[in-house]
Tab-separated table of C-alpha atoms in Angstrom:
chain	number	residue	atom	x	y	z
Y	1	MET	CA	5.547	-0.637	1.475
Y	2	THR	CA	1.907	-0.143	1.648
Y	3	LEU	CA	0.200	1.587	4.495
Y	4	PRO	CA	-2.069	-0.544	6.827
Y	5	ARG	CA	-5.704	0.229	6.249
Y	6	SER	CA	-6.208	1.674	9.769
Y	7	VAL	CA	-3.247	4.033	9.128
Y	8	LEU	CA	-4.515	4.963	5.688
Y	9	PHE	CA	-7.930	5.835	7.122
Y	10	ARG	CA	-6.216	7.851	9.865
Y	11	SER	CA	-4.126	9.708	7.160
Y	12	ILE	CA	-7.235	10.551	5.293
Y	13	ALA	CA	-9.225	12.128	8.082
Y	14	SER	CA	-8.588	13.309	11.627
Y	15	LEU	CA	-10.621	12.221	14.587
Y	16	CYS	CA	-13.781	14.165	15.760
Y	17	ALA	CA	-15.164	13.784	19.193
Y	18	VAL	CA	-18.822	14.388	18.261
Y	19	LEU	CA	-18.827	11.672	15.537
Y	20	ALA	CA	-16.917	9.304	17.762
Y	21	LEU	CA	-19.653	9.522	20.228
Y	22	LEU	CA	-22.177	8.857	17.404
Y	23	LEU	CA	-20.079	5.783	16.458
Y	24	ALA	CA	-20.024	4.547	19.996
Y	25	ALA	CA	-23.868	4.690	19.991
Y	26	THR	CA	-24.189	2.571	16.780
Y	27	PRO	CA	-21.233	0.209	16.959
Y	28	GLY	CA	-20.529	-1.699	13.799
Y	29	GLN	CA	-23.676	-0.612	11.891
Y	30	ALA	CA	-22.374	1.904	9.355
Y	31	ALA	CA	-20.936	1.061	5.959
Y	32	VAL	CA	-17.922	3.031	4.957
Y	33	PHE	CA	-18.262	4.550	1.424
Y	34	ASN	CA	-21.451	3.174	-0.078
Y	35	PRO	CA	-19.879	2.675	-3.507
Y	36	LYS	CA	-21.702	1.956	-6.605
Y	37	SER	CA	-20.291	-0.407	-9.312
Y	38	PHE	CA	-20.834	-1.645	-12.874
Y	39	THR	CA	-18.740	-3.633	-15.368
Y	40	LEU	CA	-18.330	-2.833	-19.021
Y	41	GLU	CA	-18.592	-5.607	-21.623
Y	42	ASN	CA	-14.747	-5.704	-22.050
Y	43	GLY	CA	-14.350	-6.628	-18.342
Y	44	LEU	CA	-13.491	-3.195	-16.974
Y	45	GLN	CA	-15.015	-2.597	-13.568
Y	46	VAL	CA	-15.982	0.943	-12.641
Y	47	VAL	CA	-16.662	2.063	-9.003
Y	48	VAL	CA	-18.202	5.341	-8.042
Y	49	VAL	CA	-18.190	6.920	-4.621
Y	50	GLU	CA	-20.391	9.955	-4.414
Y	51	ASN	CA	-19.338	12.912	-2.395
Y	52	HIS	CA	-20.960	16.291	-3.188
Y	53	ARG	CA	-19.291	18.459	-0.639
Y	54	ILE	CA	-17.016	20.209	-3.142
Y	55	PRO	CA	-17.059	20.131	-7.017
Y	56	VAL	CA	-14.038	17.958	-7.260
Y	57	VAL	CA	-13.306	14.344	-8.361
Y	58	THR	CA	-10.521	11.828	-8.049
Y	59	HIS	CA	-10.265	9.539	-11.004
Y	60	MET	CA	-8.029	6.451	-10.489
Y	61	VAL	CA	-7.118	3.611	-12.839
Y	62	TRP	CA	-5.838	0.438	-11.177
Y	63	TYR	CA	-4.001	-2.373	-12.940
Y	64	ARG	CA	-3.809	-5.807	-11.286
Y	65	THR	CA	-0.137	-6.166	-11.626
Y	66	GLY	CA	2.920	-5.111	-9.647
Y	67	SER	CA	6.569	-5.894	-9.101
Y	68	ALA	CA	5.789	-9.360	-7.608
Y	69	ASP	CA	4.648	-10.451	-11.125
Y	70	GLU	CA	8.044	-9.554	-12.696
Y	71	GLN	CA	10.151	-12.344	-14.351
Y	72	ARG	CA	13.565	-13.215	-12.905
Y	73	GLY	CA	16.149	-10.753	-14.131
Y	74	LYS	CA	13.520	-8.025	-14.953
Y	75	SER	CA	13.130	-6.511	-11.510
Y	76	GLY	CA	11.855	-2.892	-11.663
Y	77	ILE	CA	10.071	-3.275	-14.929
Y	78	ALA	CA	6.556	-2.735	-13.320
Y	79	HIS	CA	7.687	0.569	-11.808
Y	80	PHE	CA	9.593	1.497	-15.037
Y	81	LEU	CA	6.446	1.175	-17.086
Y	82	GLU	CA	4.592	3.320	-14.685
Y	83	HIS	CA	7.054	6.051	-15.598
Y	84	LEU	CA	6.778	5.382	-19.298
Y	85	MET	CA	2.982	5.770	-19.199
Y	86	PHE	CA	3.639	9.397	-19.022
Y	87	ARG	CA	5.902	9.361	-22.193
Y	88	GLY	CA	3.264	9.701	-24.844
Y	89	THR	CA	0.835	7.979	-27.085
Y	90	GLY	CA	-0.147	8.339	-30.793
Y	91	GLU	CA	-2.131	11.346	-29.754
Y	92	LEU	CA	-0.055	12.884	-27.050
Y	93	ALA	CA	3.710	13.819	-26.947
Y	94	PRO	CA	5.926	12.822	-24.091
Y	95	GLY	CA	4.956	14.699	-20.947
Y	96	GLU	CA	1.781	16.151	-22.490
Y	97	PHE	CA	-0.522	14.097	-20.332
Y	98	SER	CA	0.564	15.837	-17.114
Y	99	ARG	CA	0.669	19.230	-18.801
Y	100	ILE	CA	-2.895	18.905	-19.867
Y	101	VAL	CA	-3.900	17.876	-16.242
Y	102	ASN	CA	-1.966	20.875	-14.935
Y	103	ARG	CA	-3.569	23.340	-17.519
Y	104	ASN	CA	-6.955	22.156	-16.282
Y	105	GLY	CA	-6.145	22.955	-12.709
Y	106	GLY	CA	-5.582	19.339	-11.732
Y	107	GLN	CA	-3.028	17.081	-10.060
Y	108	ASP	CA	-1.820	13.734	-11.200
Y	109	ASN	CA	0.531	11.050	-10.228
Y	110	ALA	CA	1.068	7.248	-10.140
Y	111	PHE	CA	2.509	4.551	-7.850
Y	112	THR	CA	3.567	0.961	-8.127
Y	113	SER	CA	3.277	-1.724	-5.406
Y	114	TRP	CA	4.207	-5.363	-5.262
Y	115	ASP	CA	0.546	-6.309	-6.260
Y	116	TYR	CA	-0.788	-3.354	-8.306
Y	117	THR	CA	-0.014	-0.133	-10.296
Y	118	ALA	CA	-2.320	2.893	-10.152
Y	119	TYR	CA	-2.672	6.215	-11.857
Y	120	PHE	CA	-4.785	9.135	-10.624
Y	121	GLN	CA	-5.956	12.685	-11.268
Y	122	THR	CA	-7.714	15.050	-8.989
Y	123	VAL	CA	-9.646	17.705	-10.901
Y	124	ALA	CA	-12.773	19.873	-11.126
Y	125	ALA	CA	-15.745	17.710	-11.563
Y	126	ASP	CA	-16.331	19.159	-14.977
Y	127	ARG	CA	-12.964	17.871	-16.116
Y	128	LEU	CA	-13.695	14.238	-15.399
Y	129	GLU	CA	-14.557	13.496	-19.037
Y	130	LEU	CA	-11.235	14.728	-20.171
Y	131	MET	CA	-9.394	12.640	-17.665
Y	132	MET	CA	-11.238	9.559	-18.739
Y	133	LYS	CA	-10.355	10.273	-22.340
Y	134	LEU	CA	-6.588	10.621	-21.533
Y	135	GLU	CA	-6.446	7.494	-19.348
Y	136	ALA	CA	-8.351	5.391	-21.901
Y	137	ASP	CA	-5.994	6.667	-24.625
Y	138	ARG	CA	-2.878	5.524	-22.746
Y	139	MET	CA	-4.540	2.174	-21.795
Y	140	ALA	CA	-4.706	1.381	-25.489
Y	141	ASN	CA	-2.197	3.499	-27.437
Y	142	LEU	CA	0.992	3.822	-25.544
Y	143	ALA	CA	3.792	4.663	-27.868
Y	144	LEU	CA	7.385	3.786	-26.826
Y	145	THR	CA	10.645	4.074	-28.669
Y	146	ASP	CA	14.323	4.032	-27.496
Y	147	ALA	CA	14.335	7.811	-27.754
Y	148	VAL	CA	11.939	8.160	-24.811
Y	149	VAL	CA	12.526	4.894	-22.952
Y	150	LEU	CA	16.325	5.097	-22.524
Y	151	PRO	CA	16.535	8.510	-20.985
Y	152	GLU	CA	13.632	7.515	-18.594
Y	153	ARG	CA	15.705	4.556	-17.592
Y	154	ASP	CA	18.327	7.016	-16.345
Y	155	VAL	CA	15.612	8.777	-14.326
Y	156	ILE	CA	14.572	5.557	-12.503
Y	157	LEU	CA	18.287	4.762	-11.757
Y	158	GLU	CA	18.660	8.193	-10.328
Y	159	GLU	CA	15.502	7.714	-8.349
Y	160	ARG	CA	16.982	4.488	-6.814
Y	161	ARG	CA	20.200	6.354	-5.886
Y	162	GLN	CA	18.107	9.043	-4.186
Y	163	VAL	CA	15.496	7.033	-2.495
Y	164	ILE	CA	17.440	3.886	-1.542
Y	165	ASP	CA	21.259	4.092	-2.028
Y	166	ASN	CA	21.662	7.557	-0.274
Y	167	ASN	CA	19.364	6.524	2.665
Y	168	PRO	CA	20.850	3.923	5.257
Y	169	SER	CA	17.353	3.357	6.673
Y	170	ALA	CA	16.069	2.416	3.197
Y	171	ILE	CA	19.116	0.286	2.577
Y	172	LEU	CA	18.438	-1.711	5.765
Y	173	GLY	CA	14.672	-2.003	4.975
Y	174	GLU	CA	15.506	-3.425	1.607
Y	175	GLN	CA	17.980	-5.955	3.049
Y	176	MET	CA	15.373	-6.822	5.813
Y	177	ARG	CA	12.718	-7.484	3.316
Y	178	ALA	CA	15.002	-9.779	1.324
Y	179	ALA	CA	15.664	-11.653	4.610
Y	180	GLN	CA	11.929	-11.741	5.690
Y	181	TYR	CA	10.837	-13.578	2.548
Y	182	LEU	CA	12.860	-16.760	1.764
Y	183	HIS	CA	11.274	-17.433	-1.625
Y	184	HIS	CA	8.141	-15.111	-2.218
Y	185	PRO	CA	8.625	-12.325	-4.802
Y	186	TYR	CA	7.839	-9.736	-2.062
Y	187	ARG	CA	11.664	-10.015	-1.269
Y	188	ILE	CA	12.458	-7.987	-4.495
Y	189	PRO	CA	12.474	-4.268	-4.239
Y	190	ILE	CA	9.733	-2.558	-6.239
Y	191	ILE	CA	12.228	-0.152	-7.805
Y	192	GLY	CA	14.384	-3.075	-8.791
Y	193	TRP	CA	17.979	-4.139	-8.260
Y	194	GLU	CA	20.305	-1.676	-9.965
Y	195	SER	CA	22.147	-4.284	-12.005
Y	196	GLU	CA	18.941	-5.393	-13.464
Y	197	MET	CA	17.388	-1.966	-13.952
Y	198	ARG	CA	20.373	-1.075	-16.174
Y	199	THR	CA	19.485	-3.866	-18.639
Y	200	LEU	CA	15.723	-3.087	-18.977
Y	201	THR	CA	14.854	-2.280	-22.678
Y	202	THR	CA	12.118	-0.783	-24.787
Y	203	GLN	CA	10.884	-4.349	-25.694
Y	204	ASP	CA	10.760	-5.292	-22.036
Y	205	ALA	CA	8.466	-2.313	-21.327
Y	206	LEU	CA	6.336	-3.166	-24.401
Y	207	ASP	CA	6.065	-6.773	-23.384
Y	208	TRP	CA	4.919	-5.744	-19.800
Y	209	TYR	CA	2.390	-3.283	-21.247
Y	210	GLN	CA	0.987	-5.734	-23.713
Y	211	ARG	CA	0.755	-8.562	-21.123
Y	212	TRP	CA	-0.955	-6.621	-18.270
Y	213	TYR	CA	-2.485	-3.386	-19.444
Y	214	VAL	CA	-5.862	-4.435	-20.669
Y	215	PRO	CA	-9.331	-3.409	-19.517
Y	216	ASN	CA	-10.202	-6.865	-18.114
Y	217	ASN	CA	-7.075	-6.596	-15.942
Y	218	ALA	CA	-7.914	-3.123	-14.634
Y	219	PHE	CA	-10.713	-1.198	-12.889
Y	220	VAL	CA	-11.555	2.480	-12.492
Y	221	VAL	CA	-12.468	4.156	-9.032
Y	222	ILE	CA	-13.994	7.656	-9.310
Y	223	ALA	CA	-14.839	9.478	-6.018
Y	224	GLY	CA	-16.227	12.925	-5.577
Y	225	ASP	CA	-18.992	15.264	-7.019
Y	226	VAL	CA	-20.228	12.838	-9.654
Y	227	THR	CA	-23.057	10.305	-9.913
Y	228	VAL	CA	-23.023	6.731	-11.328
Y	229	GLU	CA	-25.611	7.891	-13.830
Y	230	GLN	CA	-23.066	10.590	-15.102
Y	231	VAL	CA	-20.182	8.157	-15.058
Y	232	ARG	CA	-21.653	5.243	-16.894
Y	233	PRO	CA	-22.027	6.809	-20.394
Y	234	LEU	CA	-18.592	8.390	-20.173
Y	235	ALA	CA	-17.012	4.948	-19.250
Y	236	GLU	CA	-18.772	3.358	-22.165
Y	237	LYS	CA	-17.687	6.140	-24.541
Y	238	TYR	CA	-14.030	6.102	-23.698
Y	239	TYR	CA	-13.134	2.807	-22.041
Y	240	GLY	CA	-15.829	0.715	-23.740
Y	241	PRO	CA	-14.153	0.409	-27.189
Y	242	ILE	CA	-10.892	-0.899	-25.808
Y	243	PRO	CA	-10.937	-4.684	-26.618
Y	244	ARG	CA	-10.368	-7.220	-23.933
Y	245	ARG	CA	-7.534	-9.701	-24.298
Y	246	GLU	CA	-6.943	-13.019	-22.501
Y	247	ILE	CA	-4.012	-12.690	-20.067
Y	248	ALA	CA	-1.939	-15.341	-18.513
Y	249	PRO	CA	-2.648	-16.018	-14.907
Y	250	ARG	CA	-0.318	-14.624	-12.255
Y	251	ASP	CA	2.504	-17.047	-11.483
Y	252	ARG	CA	3.796	-16.627	-7.977
Y	253	VAL	CA	5.744	-18.963	-5.734
Y	254	ASN	CA	4.703	-19.837	-2.271
Y	255	GLU	CA	6.585	-18.856	0.848
Y	256	PRO	CA	7.984	-21.937	2.580
Y	257	PRO	CA	7.834	-22.588	6.304
Y	258	GLN	CA	10.268	-20.155	8.186
Y	259	GLN	CA	12.323	-21.954	10.813
Y	260	ALA	CA	14.921	-19.510	12.062
Y	261	ALA	CA	14.876	-15.873	13.240
Y	262	ARG	CA	16.993	-13.514	11.287
Y	263	ARG	CA	18.969	-10.454	12.340
Y	264	LEU	CA	20.741	-7.738	10.393
Y	265	GLU	CA	22.747	-4.777	11.555
Y	266	LEU	CA	23.912	-1.742	9.401
Y	267	SER	CA	26.365	0.888	10.721
Y	268	ASP	CA	26.682	3.885	8.414
Y	269	ALA	CA	28.340	7.337	8.936
Y	270	ARG	CA	25.153	9.019	7.462
Y	271	VAL	CA	22.902	7.708	10.270
Y	272	GLN	CA	21.819	10.470	12.688
Y	273	GLN	CA	19.270	8.398	14.685
Y	274	PRO	CA	19.825	4.843	15.548
Y	275	SER	CA	16.753	2.507	15.507
Y	276	VAL	CA	15.571	-1.044	15.929
Y	277	SER	CA	12.817	-2.654	13.906
Y	278	ARG	CA	11.457	-6.194	13.877
Y	279	GLN	CA	8.881	-7.601	11.355
Y	280	TYR	CA	6.975	-10.922	11.677
Y	281	LEU	CA	5.456	-12.735	8.763
Y	282	ALA	CA	1.630	-12.418	9.213
Y	283	PRO	CA	-1.535	-13.234	7.436
Y	284	SER	CA	-3.119	-10.692	5.168
Y	285	TYR	CA	-6.769	-10.178	4.520
Y	286	VAL	CA	-6.671	-12.960	1.847
Y	287	TRP	CA	-3.457	-14.959	2.614
Y	288	GLY	CA	-2.668	-17.399	5.353
Y	289	GLU	CA	-4.610	-17.683	8.584
Y	290	THR	CA	-6.980	-14.925	7.668
Y	291	GLU	CA	-9.171	-15.404	10.634
Y	292	HIS	CA	-6.592	-13.447	12.615
Y	293	ALA	CA	-6.525	-10.394	10.247
Y	294	TYR	CA	-9.058	-8.119	11.897
Y	295	ALA	CA	-7.803	-9.097	15.386
Y	296	LEU	CA	-4.356	-7.997	14.300
Y	297	ASP	CA	-5.790	-4.610	13.229
Y	298	VAL	CA	-7.027	-4.215	16.772
Y	299	LEU	CA	-3.839	-5.424	18.344
Y	300	ALA	CA	-1.701	-2.968	16.370
Y	301	GLU	CA	-4.047	-0.141	17.540
Y	302	ILE	CA	-3.592	-1.227	21.156
Y	303	LEU	CA	0.210	-1.310	20.808
Y	304	SER	CA	0.596	1.812	18.770
Y	305	GLY	CA	-2.633	3.808	18.390
Y	306	GLY	CA	-1.534	7.308	19.681
Y	307	PRO	CA	0.151	8.587	22.925
Y	308	THR	CA	-1.744	6.361	25.229
Y	309	SER	CA	-0.852	3.149	23.439
Y	310	ARG	CA	1.176	0.518	25.106
Y	311	LEU	CA	4.538	0.987	23.471
Y	312	TYR	CA	4.617	4.671	23.306
Y	313	ARG	CA	3.427	5.056	26.970
Y	314	LYS	CA	5.921	2.485	28.248
Y	315	LEU	CA	9.018	3.288	26.214
Y	316	VAL	CA	8.703	7.014	25.643
Y	317	ILE	CA	6.698	8.409	28.557
Y	318	GLU	CA	7.178	6.027	31.543
Y	319	ASP	CA	10.672	4.733	31.030
Y	320	GLY	CA	12.061	7.562	29.002
Y	321	LEU	CA	14.076	5.240	26.748
Y	322	ALA	CA	12.969	6.174	23.293
Y	323	VAL	CA	11.940	9.176	21.168
Y	324	SER	CA	9.666	7.056	19.340
Y	325	ALA	CA	8.142	3.550	19.502
Y	326	GLY	CA	5.245	1.731	17.837
Y	327	ALA	CA	3.917	-1.168	15.856
Y	328	TYR	CA	2.006	-1.609	12.631
Y	329	TYR	CA	0.115	-4.321	10.692
Y	330	SER	CA	0.021	-4.506	6.909
Y	331	ALA	CA	-2.897	-6.683	5.683
Y	332	ASP	CA	-3.625	-5.408	2.136
Y	333	ALA	CA	-1.672	-7.906	0.104
Y	334	LEU	CA	-2.243	-10.829	-2.157
Y	335	GLY	CA	0.539	-12.687	-0.454
Y	336	PRO	CA	1.898	-12.594	3.139
Y	337	GLY	CA	1.281	-9.474	5.291
Y	338	GLY	CA	3.532	-8.224	8.145
Y	339	PHE	CA	3.273	-7.205	11.766
Y	340	GLY	CA	6.103	-4.918	12.944
Y	341	PHE	CA	7.622	-3.112	15.882
Y	342	TYR	CA	10.006	-0.130	15.789
Y	343	GLY	CA	11.738	2.245	18.238
Y	344	SER	CA	14.540	4.867	18.388
Y	345	PRO	CA	16.516	5.522	21.552
Y	346	LYS	CA	16.771	8.906	23.284
Y	347	PRO	CA	20.268	10.486	23.137
Y	348	GLY	CA	22.551	8.615	25.542
Y	349	VAL	CA	20.391	5.514	25.640
Y	350	LYS	CA	21.861	2.355	24.007
Y	351	ILE	CA	19.846	0.800	21.204
Y	352	GLU	CA	20.014	-2.536	23.062
Y	353	LYS	CA	17.942	-1.061	25.864
Y	354	VAL	CA	15.237	-0.049	23.455
Y	355	GLU	CA	15.233	-3.624	21.840
Y	356	ALA	CA	15.105	-5.169	25.258
Y	357	ALA	CA	12.095	-2.998	26.195
Y	358	ILE	CA	10.264	-3.982	22.926
Y	359	ASP	CA	11.082	-7.594	23.723
Y	360	ALA	CA	9.620	-7.221	27.232
Y	361	GLU	CA	6.438	-5.703	25.914
Y	362	ILE	CA	6.010	-8.620	23.417
Y	363	ALA	CA	6.620	-11.146	26.251
Y	364	ALA	CA	4.066	-9.368	28.502
Y	365	LEU	CA	1.542	-9.347	25.711
Y	366	LEU	CA	2.009	-13.126	25.103
Y	367	GLU	CA	1.870	-13.866	28.865
Y	368	LYS	CA	-0.833	-11.534	30.104
Y	369	GLY	CA	-2.796	-10.576	27.058
Y	370	VAL	CA	-4.724	-7.405	26.556
Y	371	THR	CA	-7.517	-5.831	28.606
Y	372	ASP	CA	-11.169	-5.368	27.814
Y	373	ALA	CA	-10.685	-1.554	28.113
Y	374	GLU	CA	-7.834	-1.584	25.578
Y	375	ILE	CA	-10.054	-3.513	23.163
Y	376	THR	CA	-12.889	-1.050	23.615
Y	377	ASP	CA	-10.732	1.920	23.102
Y	378	ALA	CA	-8.879	0.521	20.069
Y	379	LYS	CA	-12.228	-0.417	18.340
Y	380	GLN	CA	-13.687	3.149	18.949
Y	381	ARG	CA	-10.602	4.667	17.441
Y	382	LEU	CA	-10.571	2.443	14.399
Y	383	ARG	CA	-14.316	3.028	13.630
Y	384	ALA	CA	-13.790	6.681	13.950
Y	385	ASP	CA	-11.015	6.642	11.500
Y	386	ALA	CA	-13.088	4.676	9.007
Y	387	VAL	CA	-16.099	7.189	9.286
Y	388	PHE	CA	-13.913	10.223	8.823
Y	389	ALA	CA	-12.274	8.664	5.779
Y	390	ARG	CA	-15.590	9.430	4.120
Y	391	ASP	CA	-14.874	13.110	4.168
Y	392	SER	CA	-11.973	12.750	1.817
Y	393	ILE	CA	-11.999	12.857	-1.997
Y	394	ARG	CA	-8.907	10.860	-2.798
Y	395	GLY	CA	-9.053	8.586	0.287
Y	396	PRO	CA	-12.069	6.415	-0.685
Y	397	ALA	CA	-10.667	5.783	-4.133
Y	398	ASN	CA	-7.384	4.804	-2.625
Y	399	VAL	CA	-8.921	2.439	0.024
Y	400	ILE	CA	-11.227	0.803	-2.464
Y	401	GLY	CA	-8.531	0.487	-5.151
Y	402	ARG	CA	-6.110	-1.221	-2.726
Y	403	ALA	CA	-8.650	-3.632	-1.590
Y	404	LEU	CA	-9.946	-4.593	-5.034
Y	405	ALA	CA	-6.313	-4.968	-6.271
Y	406	THR	CA	-5.407	-7.361	-3.547
Y	407	GLY	CA	-8.291	-9.811	-3.665
Y	408	GLN	CA	-10.968	-8.223	-1.586
Y	409	THR	CA	-14.502	-7.119	-2.597
Y	410	LEU	CA	-16.495	-3.978	-2.024
Y	411	GLU	CA	-18.459	-5.933	0.413
Y	412	ASP	CA	-15.194	-6.524	2.393
Y	413	VAL	CA	-14.530	-2.783	2.474
Y	414	GLU	CA	-17.997	-1.909	3.607
Y	415	ALA	CA	-17.968	-4.659	6.264
Y	416	TRP	CA	-14.662	-3.562	7.763
Y	417	PRO	CA	-16.231	-1.529	10.685
Y	418	ALA	CA	-18.539	-4.498	11.600
Y	419	ARG	CA	-15.749	-6.970	11.462
Y	420	ILE	CA	-13.598	-4.810	13.672
Y	421	GLU	CA	-16.412	-4.506	16.068
Y	422	ALA	CA	-16.856	-8.307	16.226
Y	423	VAL	CA	-13.286	-8.873	17.351
Y	424	THR	CA	-12.926	-10.364	20.895
Y	425	ARG	CA	-10.262	-10.199	23.451
Y	426	ASP	CA	-9.665	-13.900	22.989
Y	427	GLN	CA	-9.181	-13.382	19.302
Y	428	VAL	CA	-6.670	-10.669	19.830
Y	429	GLU	CA	-4.662	-12.800	22.139
Y	430	ALA	CA	-4.803	-15.824	19.818
Y	431	ALA	CA	-3.669	-13.626	16.895
Y	432	ALA	CA	-0.687	-12.392	18.886
Y	433	ARG	CA	0.326	-15.994	19.738
Y	434	ALA	CA	-0.062	-17.129	16.131
Y	435	VAL	CA	2.081	-14.312	14.612
Y	436	LEU	CA	4.644	-13.281	17.200
Y	437	LYS	CA	6.964	-16.216	16.797
Y	438	PRO	CA	10.769	-15.635	16.582
Y	439	GLU	CA	11.218	-18.030	13.671
Y	440	GLN	CA	8.921	-15.864	11.548
Y	441	SER	CA	10.759	-12.641	12.306
Y	442	VAL	CA	13.659	-10.493	11.116
Y	443	THR	CA	15.281	-7.826	13.329
Y	444	GLY	CA	17.105	-4.807	11.923
Y	445	ILE	CA	19.580	-2.591	13.943
Y	446	LEU	CA	20.585	0.700	12.394
Y	447	ARG	CA	23.678	2.441	14.065
Y	448	PRO	CA	25.744	5.525	13.402
Y	449	LYS	CA	29.276	4.447	12.166
Y	450	PRO	CA	31.849	5.693	14.633
Y	451	ALA	CA	34.338	8.104	13.249
Y	452	SER	CA	37.826	6.421	12.547
């Protein structure tokens, strides 16, 4: 599950009253990261975000492929290959990549989504060249044999047991996602179904690598204490020699119209805190009725942007029904996005009361709409989050990478504050009416299992 852009911005930097006032004085005028970009002859795009506050850089390589591109019966192969990218090349022994990063005082990791796979290192600025050399090497020279692949398959199976199978909330989330999407591949878990993970082979991994890991299906984002003039010759030296290859287009099915609300309940003895959640199918920035996307960003902020937001104030503070309540909007996706609600009851309160309270807030929203004051406050918080994201080193690379990997452009990223500023009250209310339809929803109830 990817974080909403507004949440990601907020996770990158905290709010600051002084700059919030500055934003209020110049609404919608500031760009976000002021990135610079160039493209090598082999098709690899390179984006640079300069930030000279500390001598550190984050170097990220993004591949435009994820679990939603997997063939039937091969679920989990995108995530599996992410693991195997650390298992050696012709130059490096298995595990040597991360050991080199660590010896140079850096940190590295990777992640897989339904739409993309990314690898990153955060290091001292004078170690950037080494990171580019290492990433270019494994973009072209990954070396896989059964000796390294099969033990790593056991690792991802154990990861699934720990992250999904031993977590009732994760199990319900996986089941809800399978119910949310009738046909679209977003219904398949990124980590894969266990029965199919067990059958993944070395050849499957090599086929995936050969199909997707080429420079013209990737891009590099570098943020930190570096200039584009410094980056260009390094990119040409290390990534430039890797030949481009023609790749087959992504082949994804469309989601058919949804005509019936779905409901799932899971009772498990391991559940400590009951909860209710509901997600509606929604447009993303590039899929469906995209004209509602920025209004939905504002709506999510009105419903869930801090302790004065509608849901928290009503369910937690005023009515004392819940220990937590909120909403979210996920718009960074090539396919459908999602708009969701959640809440957990206080001890002694039945989960049905929390669900009824969320239903009442949705009904009130659709009947009475939002206020001008709520719109103004939400926009100010969102703009502030975007501005403070500039202070982070890794954050800009992450935001830009997710946008480019899901069909947006650098111009879209830079225009986000202005587009948020242009949202009107009528647009927020129209977006709510367009998305909050029962037939587009799936509701999940998580309960403790009574002792026998």
